[in-house]
Coordinates of N, CA and C in Angstrom, one line a residue:
Chain A
G817 N 0.8 -1.2 0.1 CA 0.0 0.0 0.0 C 0.8 1.3 0.0
Q818 N 0.2 2.4 0.0 CA 0.8 3.6 0.0 C 0.8 4.2 1.4
N819 N 1.9 4.8 1.9 CA 1.9 5.4 3.2 C 2.5 6.8 3.1
I820 N 1.8 7.7 3.5 CA 2.3 9.1 3.4 C 2.2 9.9 4.7
D821 N 3.2 10.5 5.2 CA 3.1 11.1 6.5 C 3.6 12.6 6.4
Q822 N 2.8 13.5 7.0 CA 3.1 14.9 7.1 C 2.6 15.3 8.4
P823 N 3.2 16.4 9.0 CA 2.7 16.9 10.2 C 1.3 17.4 10.2
T824 N 0.5 17.2 11.3 CA -0.9 17.6 11.3 C -1.2 19.1 11.3
E825 N -0.3 19.9 12.1 CA -0.5 21.2 12.1 C 0.8 21.9 12.2
M826 N 0.8 23.2 11.8 CA 2.0 24.0 11.9 C 1.5 25.5 12.0
T827 N 2.3 26.3 12.7 CA 2.0 27.7 12.9 C 3.2 28.5 12.5
A828 N 3.1 29.6 11.7 CA 4.2 30.5 11.4 C 3.8 31.9 11.4
T829 N 4.7 32.8 11.4 CA 4.4 34.2 11.5 C 4.4 34.8 10.1
E830 N 3.6 35.7 9.8 CA 3.5 36.5 8.6 C 4.8 37.0 8.2
G831 N 5.2 36.9 7.0 CA 6.6 37.4 6.5 C 7.7 36.3 6.6
A832 N 7.4 35.3 7.4 CA 8.5 34.3 7.7 C 8.5 33.2 6.5
I833 N 9.3 32.3 6.8 CA 9.5 31.1 5.9 C 9.1 29.9 6.7
V834 N 8.4 28.9 6.0 CA 8.0 27.6 6.7 C 8.2 26.5 5.7
Q835 N 8.7 25.4 6.4 CA 8.9 24.1 5.6 C 8.0 23.1 6.0
I836 N 7.3 22.5 5.1 CA 6.3 21.4 5.4 C 6.9 20.1 4.9
N837 N 7.1 19.1 5.8 CA 7.8 17.9 5.3 C 6.8 16.9 5.0
C838 N 7.2 16.0 4.0 CA 6.3 14.8 3.7 C 7.2 13.7 3.5
T839 N 7.0 12.5 4.1 CA 7.7 11.2 3.8 C 6.7 10.2 3.3
Y840 N 7.2 9.5 2.4 CA 6.2 8.5 1.8 C 7.0 7.2 1.5
Q841 N 6.1 6.1 1.5 CA 6.6 4.8 1.1 C 5.6 4.2 0.1
T842 N 6.0 4.0 -1.0 CA 5.1 3.6 -2.1 C 5.8 2.7 -3.1
S843 N 5.0 1.9 -3.8 CA 5.4 1.1 -4.9 C 5.1 1.9 -6.2
G844 N 5.8 1.7 -7.3 CA 5.5 2.3 -8.5 C 5.5 3.8 -8.5
F845 N 6.4 4.4 -7.8 CA 6.3 5.9 -7.7 C 6.5 6.6 -9.0
N846 N 5.7 7.7 -9.2 CA 5.8 8.3 -10.5 C 5.5 9.8 -10.3
G847 N 5.9 10.3 -9.1 CA 5.9 11.7 -8.9 C 5.1 12.1 -7.7
L848 N 5.5 13.4 -7.2 CA 4.9 13.8 -6.0 C 4.4 15.2 -6.2
F849 N 3.1 15.4 -5.8 CA 2.4 16.7 -5.9 C 2.3 17.4 -4.4
W850 N 2.2 18.7 -4.6 CA 1.7 19.5 -3.4 C 0.4 20.3 -3.9
Y851 N -0.6 20.1 -3.0 CA -1.8 20.9 -3.3 C -2.1 21.8 -2.1
Q852 N -2.8 22.9 -2.3 CA -3.2 23.8 -1.3 C -4.8 23.7 -1.2
Q853 N -5.2 23.5 0.0 CA -6.8 23.5 0.2 C -7.3 24.3 1.3
H854 N -8.0 25.3 1.0 CA -8.7 26.1 2.0 C -9.9 25.3 2.4
A855 N -10.4 25.5 3.6 CA -11.6 24.8 4.2 C -12.7 24.8 3.3
G856 N -13.3 23.7 3.0 CA -14.5 23.6 2.2 C -14.4 23.8 0.8
E857 N -13.1 24.0 0.3 CA -12.9 24.4 -1.1 C -12.1 23.2 -1.8
A858 N -12.0 23.3 -3.1 CA -11.3 22.3 -3.8 C -9.8 22.5 -3.7
P859 N -9.0 21.4 -3.6 CA -7.5 21.5 -3.7 C -7.1 22.1 -4.9
T860 N -6.1 22.9 -4.8 CA -5.5 23.6 -5.9 C -4.1 23.2 -6.2
F861 N -3.6 22.9 -7.3 CA -2.3 22.3 -7.7 C -1.3 23.5 -7.3
L862 N -0.2 23.1 -6.6 CA 0.9 24.0 -6.3 C 2.2 23.6 -7.0
S863 N 2.5 22.2 -6.9 CA 3.8 21.8 -7.6 C 3.9 20.4 -7.9
Y864 N 4.8 20.0 -8.6 CA 4.9 18.6 -9.0 C 6.4 18.3 -9.3
N865 N 7.0 17.3 -8.5 CA 8.3 16.8 -8.7 C 8.3 15.3 -9.1
V866 N 9.1 15.0 -10.2 CA 9.3 13.7 -10.5 C 10.7 13.3 -10.3
L867 N 11.6 14.3 -10.5 CA 13.0 14.0 -10.5 C 13.6 14.7 -9.1
D868 N 14.6 14.2 -8.7 CA 15.3 14.7 -7.4 C 15.7 16.2 -7.6
G869 N 15.5 16.9 -6.6 CA 15.9 18.3 -6.6 C 14.8 19.3 -6.3
L870 N 15.1 20.6 -6.4 CA 14.3 21.7 -6.1 C 13.6 22.2 -7.3
E871 N 12.3 22.4 -7.2 CA 11.4 23.2 -8.1 C 11.0 24.5 -7.5
E872 N 11.3 25.6 -8.1 CA 10.9 26.9 -7.6 C 9.8 27.5 -8.4
K873 N 8.8 28.1 -7.7 CA 7.8 28.7 -8.4 C 7.3 29.9 -7.5
G874 N 7.8 31.1 -7.8 CA 7.5 32.2 -7.0 C 7.8 32.1 -5.5
R875 N 6.8 32.2 -4.6 CA 7.0 32.2 -3.2 C 7.1 30.7 -2.7
F876 N 6.8 29.8 -3.6 CA 6.7 28.4 -3.3 C 7.7 27.5 -3.9
S877 N 8.4 26.6 -3.2 CA 9.4 25.8 -3.8 C 9.1 24.4 -3.2
S878 N 9.4 23.3 -4.0 CA 9.2 22.0 -3.6 C 10.5 21.1 -3.9
F879 N 10.8 20.3 -3.0 CA 12.0 19.4 -3.1 C 11.6 18.0 -3.0
L880 N 12.4 17.2 -3.7 CA 12.1 15.8 -3.7 C 13.4 15.0 -3.6
S881 N 13.5 14.0 -2.7 CA 14.6 13.0 -2.7 C 13.9 11.6 -2.9
R882 N 14.0 11.0 -4.0 CA 13.4 9.8 -4.2 C 13.9 8.6 -3.4
S883 N 15.3 8.6 -3.2 CA 16.0 7.6 -2.5 C 15.6 7.6 -1.1
K884 N 15.3 8.8 -0.6 CA 14.9 9.0 0.9 C 13.3 8.9 1.1
G885 N 12.7 9.0 0.0 CA 11.2 8.9 0.2 C 10.6 10.2 0.9
Y886 N 11.3 11.3 0.4 CA 11.2 12.6 1.2 C 10.9 13.7 0.3
S887 N 9.9 14.6 0.8 CA 9.7 15.8 0.0 C 9.5 17.0 1.0
Y888 N 9.7 18.1 0.6 CA 9.3 19.3 1.4 C 8.6 20.4 0.5
L889 N 7.8 21.2 1.1 CA 7.3 22.4 0.4 C 7.7 23.6 1.3
L890 N 8.3 24.4 0.6 CA 8.8 25.7 1.2 C 8.1 26.9 0.8
L891 N 7.5 27.6 1.9 CA 6.7 28.7 1.6 C 7.5 30.0 2.1
K892 N 7.7 31.0 1.3 CA 8.5 32.1 1.8 C 7.5 33.3 1.9
E893 N 8.0 34.3 2.5 CA 7.3 35.6 2.7 C 5.8 35.3 2.9
L894 N 5.5 34.6 4.0 CA 4.2 34.1 4.3 C 3.3 35.2 4.3
Q895 N 2.1 34.9 3.9 CA 0.9 35.9 3.9 C -0.3 35.3 4.7
M896 N -1.1 36.1 5.1 CA -2.3 35.5 5.9 C -3.0 34.6 5.0
K897 N -3.2 34.9 3.8 CA -4.0 34.0 2.9 C -3.4 32.7 2.7
D898 N -2.1 32.5 3.1 CA -1.5 31.1 2.9 C -2.0 30.3 4.0
S899 N -2.8 30.7 5.0 CA -3.4 29.8 6.0 C -4.3 28.9 5.3
A900 N -4.0 27.6 5.3 CA -4.7 26.6 4.6 C -4.1 25.2 5.0
S901 N -4.7 24.2 4.4 CA -4.1 22.8 4.5 C -3.3 22.6 3.3
Y902 N -2.2 22.0 3.4 CA -1.2 21.6 2.4 C -1.1 20.1 2.3
L903 N -1.5 19.7 1.1 CA -1.6 18.2 0.9 C -0.5 17.7 0.1
C904 N 0.3 16.7 0.6 CA 1.2 16.0 -0.1 C 0.5 14.8 -0.7
A905 N 0.9 14.6 -2.0 CA 0.2 13.4 -2.8 C 1.2 12.7 -3.6
V906 N 1.1 11.4 -3.6 CA 2.0 10.5 -4.4 C 1.3 10.0 -5.6
R907 N 1.8 10.2 -6.8 CA 1.3 9.6 -8.0 C 2.0 8.3 -8.2
W908 N 1.2 7.2 -8.4 CA 1.9 5.9 -8.4 C 1.0 5.0 -9.3
G909 N 1.7 3.9 -9.8 CA 1.1 3.0 -10.6 C 1.9 1.8 -10.7
L910 N 1.1 0.6 -10.8 CA 1.9 -0.7 -10.9 C 2.2 -1.0 -12.4
Y911 N 1.5 -0.3 -13.3 CA 1.8 -0.5 -14.7 C 2.1 1.0 -15.3
S912 N 2.8 0.9 -16.3 CA 3.0 2.2 -17.1 C 2.0 2.4 -18.1
G913 N 1.9 3.6 -18.7 CA 0.9 3.8 -19.7 C -0.2 4.8 -19.3
A914 N -0.9 5.3 -20.3 CA -1.9 6.2 -20.1 C -3.0 5.6 -19.2
G915 N -3.4 6.5 -18.2 CA -4.5 6.0 -17.3 C -4.2 5.1 -16.3
S916 N -2.9 4.8 -16.1 CA -2.5 3.7 -15.2 C -2.1 4.3 -13.8
Y917 N -2.2 5.5 -13.6 CA -1.6 6.2 -12.3 C -2.8 6.6 -11.4
Q918 N -2.5 6.5 -10.2 CA -3.5 7.0 -9.2 C -2.7 8.1 -8.4
L919 N -3.5 8.8 -7.6 CA -2.9 9.9 -6.8 C -3.4 9.6 -5.4
T920 N -2.5 9.3 -4.4 CA -2.9 9.1 -3.0 C -2.4 10.2 -2.1
F921 N -3.3 10.8 -1.4 CA -3.0 11.9 -0.5 C -2.7 11.6 0.9
G922 N -1.8 12.4 1.4 CA -1.5 12.4 2.9 C -2.7 13.1 3.5
K923 N -2.7 13.1 4.9 CA -3.9 13.7 5.6 C -3.8 15.3 5.6
G924 N -2.8 15.8 5.1 CA -2.6 17.3 5.1 C -2.1 17.9 6.3
T925 N -1.4 19.0 6.1 CA -0.9 19.8 7.1 C -1.6 21.1 7.2
K926 N -2.2 21.4 8.3 CA -2.9 22.6 8.5 C -2.0 23.8 9.0
L927 N -1.7 24.7 8.1 CA -0.9 25.8 8.4 C -1.6 27.0 8.8
S928 N -1.3 27.6 10.0 CA -1.9 28.8 10.4 C -0.8 29.9 10.4
V929 N -1.1 31.0 9.7 CA -0.2 32.1 9.7 C -0.8 33.1 10.5
I930 N 0.1 33.6 11.5 CA -0.4 34.6 12.5 C 0.4 36.0 12.3
P931 N -0.2 36.9 12.7 CA 0.5 38.3 12.5 C 1.7 38.5 13.3
Chain B
D818 N -10.7 28.8 -11.8 CA -11.5 27.8 -12.4 C -10.7 26.6 -13.0
S819 N -10.9 25.5 -12.4 CA -10.0 24.3 -12.8 C -10.5 23.8 -14.2
G820 N -11.8 24.0 -14.5 CA -12.3 23.5 -15.8 C -13.1 22.1 -15.5
V821 N -13.0 21.6 -14.3 CA -13.8 20.5 -13.9 C -15.1 20.9 -13.3
T822 N -16.2 20.4 -13.8 CA -17.5 20.9 -13.3 C -18.3 19.7 -12.6
Q823 N -18.8 20.1 -11.4 CA -19.5 19.1 -10.6 C -20.9 19.7 -10.3
T824 N -21.9 18.8 -10.4 CA -23.2 19.2 -10.0 C -23.8 17.9 -9.2
P825 N -24.7 18.2 -8.3 CA -25.0 19.6 -7.7 C -23.9 20.0 -6.7
K826 N -24.0 21.3 -6.4 CA -23.0 21.8 -5.4 C -23.4 21.4 -4.0
H827 N -24.6 21.4 -3.7 CA -25.1 21.0 -2.4 C -26.3 20.1 -2.5
L828 N -26.4 19.1 -1.7 CA -27.5 18.2 -1.7 C -27.8 17.7 -0.2
I829 N -29.0 17.8 0.0 CA -29.5 17.3 1.3 C -30.6 16.2 1.2
T830 N -30.3 15.0 1.7 CA -31.2 13.9 1.5 C -31.3 13.0 2.8
A831 N -32.4 12.2 2.8 CA -32.6 11.4 4.0 C -31.9 10.1 3.9
T832 N -31.7 9.5 5.1 CA -31.1 8.1 5.1 C -31.9 7.1 4.3
G833 N -31.2 6.3 3.7 CA -31.8 5.2 2.8 C -32.1 5.7 1.4
Q834 N -31.9 6.9 1.1 CA -32.1 7.4 -0.3 C -30.9 7.1 -1.2
R835 N -31.1 7.5 -2.4 CA -30.1 7.4 -3.4 C -29.8 8.7 -4.1
V836 N -28.6 9.0 -4.3 CA -28.3 10.2 -5.1 C -27.3 9.9 -6.2
T837 N -27.3 10.9 -7.1 CA -26.3 10.8 -8.3 C -25.5 12.0 -8.4
L838 N -24.2 12.0 -8.2 CA -23.3 13.2 -8.4 C -22.7 13.1 -9.9
R839 N -22.7 14.3 -10.5 CA -22.3 14.3 -11.8 C -20.9 15.2 -12.0
C840 N -20.1 14.7 -12.9 CA -18.8 15.4 -13.2 C -18.5 15.5 -14.6
S841 N -18.2 16.7 -15.0 CA -17.6 16.8 -16.4 C -16.1 17.2 -16.4
P842 N -15.3 16.5 -16.9 CA -13.8 16.6 -16.8 C -13.4 17.9 -17.6
R843 N -12.1 18.3 -17.4 CA -11.6 19.2 -18.3 C -11.7 18.8 -19.8
S844 N -11.7 19.7 -20.6 CA -11.7 19.4 -22.0 C -10.5 18.6 -22.4
G845 N -10.6 17.5 -23.0 CA -9.4 16.7 -23.4 C -9.0 15.7 -22.4
D846 N -9.4 15.9 -21.2 CA -8.9 14.9 -20.1 C -9.7 13.5 -20.2
L847 N -8.9 12.4 -20.1 CA -9.5 11.1 -20.3 C -9.7 10.6 -19.0
S848 N -9.0 10.9 -18.0 CA -9.1 10.3 -16.6 C -10.0 11.0 -15.7
V849 N -10.8 10.4 -15.0 CA -11.6 11.0 -14.1 C -11.5 10.2 -12.7
Y850 N -11.4 10.9 -11.6 CA -11.2 10.3 -10.3 C -12.3 10.8 -9.4
W851 N -12.7 10.0 -8.4 CA -13.7 10.4 -7.4 C -13.0 10.3 -6.0
Y852 N -13.1 11.3 -5.2 CA -12.6 11.4 -3.8 C -13.7 11.8 -2.9
Q853 N -13.6 11.2 -1.7 CA -14.5 11.6 -0.6 C -13.7 12.3 0.5
Q854 N -14.2 13.4 1.1 CA -13.6 14.1 2.1 C -14.6 14.4 3.2
S855 N -14.5 13.6 4.3 CA -15.3 13.9 5.4 C -14.8 15.0 6.3
L856 N -15.6 15.5 7.3 CA -15.1 16.7 8.0 C -13.8 16.4 8.7
D857 N -12.9 17.3 8.5 CA -11.6 17.3 9.1 C -10.8 15.9 8.7
Q858 N -11.2 15.4 7.6 CA -10.5 14.1 7.2 C -9.7 14.4 5.8
G859 N -8.8 13.6 5.5 CA -8.1 13.7 4.4 C -8.9 13.2 3.1
L860 N -8.4 13.3 1.9 CA -9.0 12.9 0.7 C -8.9 11.4 0.5
Q861 N -10.1 10.8 0.5 CA -10.0 9.3 0.4 C -10.4 9.0 -1.1
F862 N -9.5 8.3 -1.8 CA -9.7 7.9 -3.1 C -10.8 6.8 -3.2
L863 N -11.8 7.1 -4.1 CA -12.9 6.1 -4.3 C -12.7 5.3 -5.5
I864 N -12.6 5.9 -6.7 CA -12.5 5.1 -8.0 C -12.0 6.0 -9.1
Q865 N -11.4 5.4 -10.1 CA -10.7 6.1 -11.3 C -11.3 5.5 -12.6
Y866 N -11.5 6.2 -13.4 CA -11.8 5.8 -14.8 C -10.9 6.4 -15.9
Y867 N -10.8 5.7 -16.9 CA -9.9 6.2 -18.1 C -10.6 5.9 -19.4
N868 N -11.1 6.8 -20.1 CA -11.7 6.7 -21.3 C -12.8 5.7 -21.3
G869 N -13.6 5.7 -20.3 CA -14.7 4.9 -20.2 C -14.5 3.6 -19.4
E870 N -13.3 3.3 -19.1 CA -13.1 2.0 -18.4 C -12.6 2.3 -16.9
E871 N -13.0 1.4 -16.1 CA -12.6 1.5 -14.6 C -11.1 1.1 -14.6
R872 N -10.4 1.9 -13.9 CA -8.9 1.6 -13.9 C -8.4 1.2 -12.5
A873 N -9.0 1.8 -11.5 CA -8.5 1.6 -10.1 C -9.6 1.7 -9.2
K874 N -9.7 1.0 -8.1 CA -10.7 1.2 -7.0 C -10.0 1.4 -5.7
G875 N -10.5 2.3 -4.9 CA -10.0 2.6 -3.6 C -10.9 2.0 -2.6
N876 N -11.2 2.7 -1.5 CA -12.0 2.2 -0.4 C -13.5 2.6 -0.7
I877 N -14.0 2.2 -1.9 CA -15.4 2.5 -2.2 C -16.3 1.4 -1.7
L878 N -17.4 1.9 -1.0 CA -18.3 1.0 -0.5 C -19.2 0.2 -1.6
E879 N -19.7 -0.9 -1.2 CA -20.5 -1.5 -2.2 C -21.8 -0.9 -2.6
R880 N -22.2 0.0 -1.7 CA -23.4 0.8 -2.0 C -23.1 2.0 -2.9
F881 N -21.9 2.2 -3.2 CA -21.5 3.2 -4.2 C -21.1 2.6 -5.5
S882 N -21.4 3.3 -6.6 CA -20.9 2.8 -7.8 C -20.7 4.0 -8.7
A883 N -20.0 3.9 -9.8 CA -19.7 5.1 -10.7 C -19.6 4.4 -12.2
Q884 N -19.7 5.4 -13.1 CA -19.3 5.1 -14.5 C -18.9 6.3 -15.2
Q885 N -18.2 6.0 -16.3 CA -17.8 7.1 -17.2 C -18.4 6.9 -18.6
F886 N -19.1 7.8 -19.0 CA -19.7 7.7 -20.4 C -18.9 8.0 -21.5
P887 N -19.4 7.7 -22.7 CA -18.7 8.0 -24.0 C -18.3 9.4 -24.2
D888 N -19.0 10.3 -23.7 CA -18.6 11.7 -23.8 C -17.6 12.1 -22.6
L889 N -17.3 11.2 -21.9 CA -16.2 11.3 -20.7 C -16.8 11.9 -19.5
H890 N -18.0 12.3 -19.4 CA -18.5 12.8 -18.2 C -18.7 11.5 -17.3
S891 N -18.7 11.7 -16.0 CA -18.9 10.6 -15.0 C -20.0 10.8 -14.0
E892 N -20.4 9.8 -13.5 CA -21.5 9.9 -12.4 C -21.1 8.9 -11.3
L893 N -21.3 9.5 -10.1 CA -21.0 8.6 -8.9 C -22.5 8.4 -8.2
N894 N -22.8 7.2 -8.1 CA -24.1 6.9 -7.5 C -24.0 6.4 -6.1
L895 N -24.7 7.0 -5.1 CA -24.6 6.6 -3.8 C -25.9 6.2 -3.3
S896 N -26.1 4.9 -2.8 CA -27.4 4.4 -2.4 C -27.5 3.9 -1.1
S897 N -28.6 3.8 -0.6 CA -28.8 3.3 0.8 C -28.1 4.2 1.7
L898 N -28.3 5.5 1.6 CA -27.4 6.5 2.3 C -27.5 6.4 3.8
E899 N -26.4 6.6 4.4 CA -26.3 6.6 5.8 C -25.7 7.9 6.3
L900 N -26.0 8.2 7.6 CA -25.5 9.5 8.1 C -24.0 9.7 7.9
G901 N -23.2 8.7 8.0 CA -21.8 8.7 7.8 C -21.3 9.0 6.4
D902 N -22.3 9.0 5.5 CA -21.9 9.3 4.1 C -21.8 10.8 3.8
S903 N -22.3 11.5 4.8 CA -22.2 13.1 4.6 C -20.7 13.4 4.5
A904 N -20.5 14.1 3.4 CA -19.1 14.5 3.1 C -19.1 15.3 1.9
L905 N -17.9 15.8 1.6 CA -17.7 16.6 0.3 C -17.0 15.6 -0.7
Y906 N -17.7 15.4 -1.8 CA -17.3 14.5 -2.8 C -16.7 15.3 -4.0
F907 N -15.4 15.0 -4.2 CA -14.7 15.7 -5.3 C -14.6 14.8 -6.5
C908 N -14.6 15.4 -7.7 CA -14.3 14.8 -8.9 C -12.9 15.5 -9.3
A909 N -12.1 14.8 -10.0 CA -10.9 15.4 -10.6 C -10.6 14.7 -11.9
S910 N -9.8 15.3 -12.7 CA -9.5 14.9 -13.9 C -8.0 15.1 -14.4
S911 N -7.6 14.3 -15.3 CA -6.1 14.5 -15.7 C -6.1 14.1 -17.2
G912 N -5.0 14.3 -17.9 CA -4.8 14.0 -19.2 C -4.6 12.5 -19.4
G913 N -4.1 11.9 -18.3 CA -4.0 10.4 -18.4 C -2.7 10.0 -19.1
S914 N -2.0 10.8 -19.8 CA -0.8 10.4 -20.4 C 0.3 10.2 -19.5
G915 N 1.3 9.5 -20.0 CA 2.6 9.3 -19.1 C 3.4 10.5 -19.1
G916 N 3.2 11.4 -20.0 CA 4.2 12.6 -20.1 C 3.8 13.7 -19.1
P917 N 4.6 14.6 -19.0 CA 4.5 15.7 -18.0 C 3.1 16.5 -18.2
S918 N 2.7 16.7 -19.4 CA 1.5 17.5 -19.6 C 0.2 16.8 -19.1
G919 N 0.3 15.5 -18.9 CA -0.9 14.9 -18.4 C -0.9 14.4 -17.1
N920 N 0.2 15.0 -16.3 CA 0.3 14.5 -14.9 C -0.6 15.1 -14.0
T921 N -0.8 16.3 -14.1 CA -1.5 17.1 -13.0 C -2.9 16.7 -13.0
I922 N -3.4 16.5 -11.8 CA -4.8 16.2 -11.5 C -5.5 17.5 -11.0
Y923 N -6.5 17.9 -11.7 CA -7.3 19.1 -11.3 C -8.6 18.8 -10.8
F924 N -9.1 19.5 -9.8 CA -10.2 19.1 -8.9 C -11.4 20.1 -9.3
G925 N -12.6 19.5 -9.3 CA -13.7 20.3 -9.3 C -14.0 20.9 -8.0
E926 N -15.1 21.8 -7.8 CA -15.4 22.5 -6.6 C -16.1 21.5 -5.6
G927 N -16.5 20.4 -6.0 CA -17.0 19.4 -5.0 C -18.5 19.5 -5.0
S928 N -19.1 18.4 -4.4 CA -20.5 18.3 -4.1 C -20.6 18.0 -2.7
W929 N -21.3 18.9 -2.0 CA -21.5 18.8 -0.5 C -22.8 17.9 -0.3
L930 N -22.6 16.8 0.2 CA -23.8 15.9 0.5 C -24.0 15.8 2.0
T931 N -25.2 16.1 2.4 CA -25.6 16.1 3.8 C -26.7 15.0 3.9
V932 N -26.6 14.0 4.6 CA -27.5 13.0 4.9 C -28.2 13.2 6.2
V933 N -29.5 13.3 6.2 CA -30.2 13.6 7.5 C -31.2 12.5 7.9

């Protein structure tokens, strides 16, 4: 099965930097996603890593180490609107080819940004 | 706007009843996924379709079923509803290809189901 762990809650100060970690154990790994979800709303795509290393996109960066089964999401210059749940999700499949992959989510990290 | 459309947005029904949730994927996307999210819970994968065929099943109850039609829209049928089925049901879609362009899964706004 797929096992994804991330902290349940985190609190950070406006303007600061916060790192949200995610560890996973999976078969047929084919990439790792980060999504942001505000309460009662749809998850929105933030980043995707399939190769080791850092992907930077504005204030958000995501890192992946496949050998360690580890990823983190880095949020810089925190704003109040960044208060949300951040979901780590692993794309995996036992077979290759179109339509063969699933996305399994961790339980999410609820980030609270305080003034 | 993700391009994934779900109806209805809200639904209140009684225990024992049956409901159908509808999803139109993004234009060109062949894969459709259904997820359930209960209050303060993570996203639970229910089922996946690709171009009309079932491709994967998660923790979907036998009382629940789904299908994807030739025009690629999908329906999730929930029957003999129980109080515990109250949740937000998300549909998501992706291109389904193995390449980078088809990797990202986009979510609809969800259907809020309340069973009373």
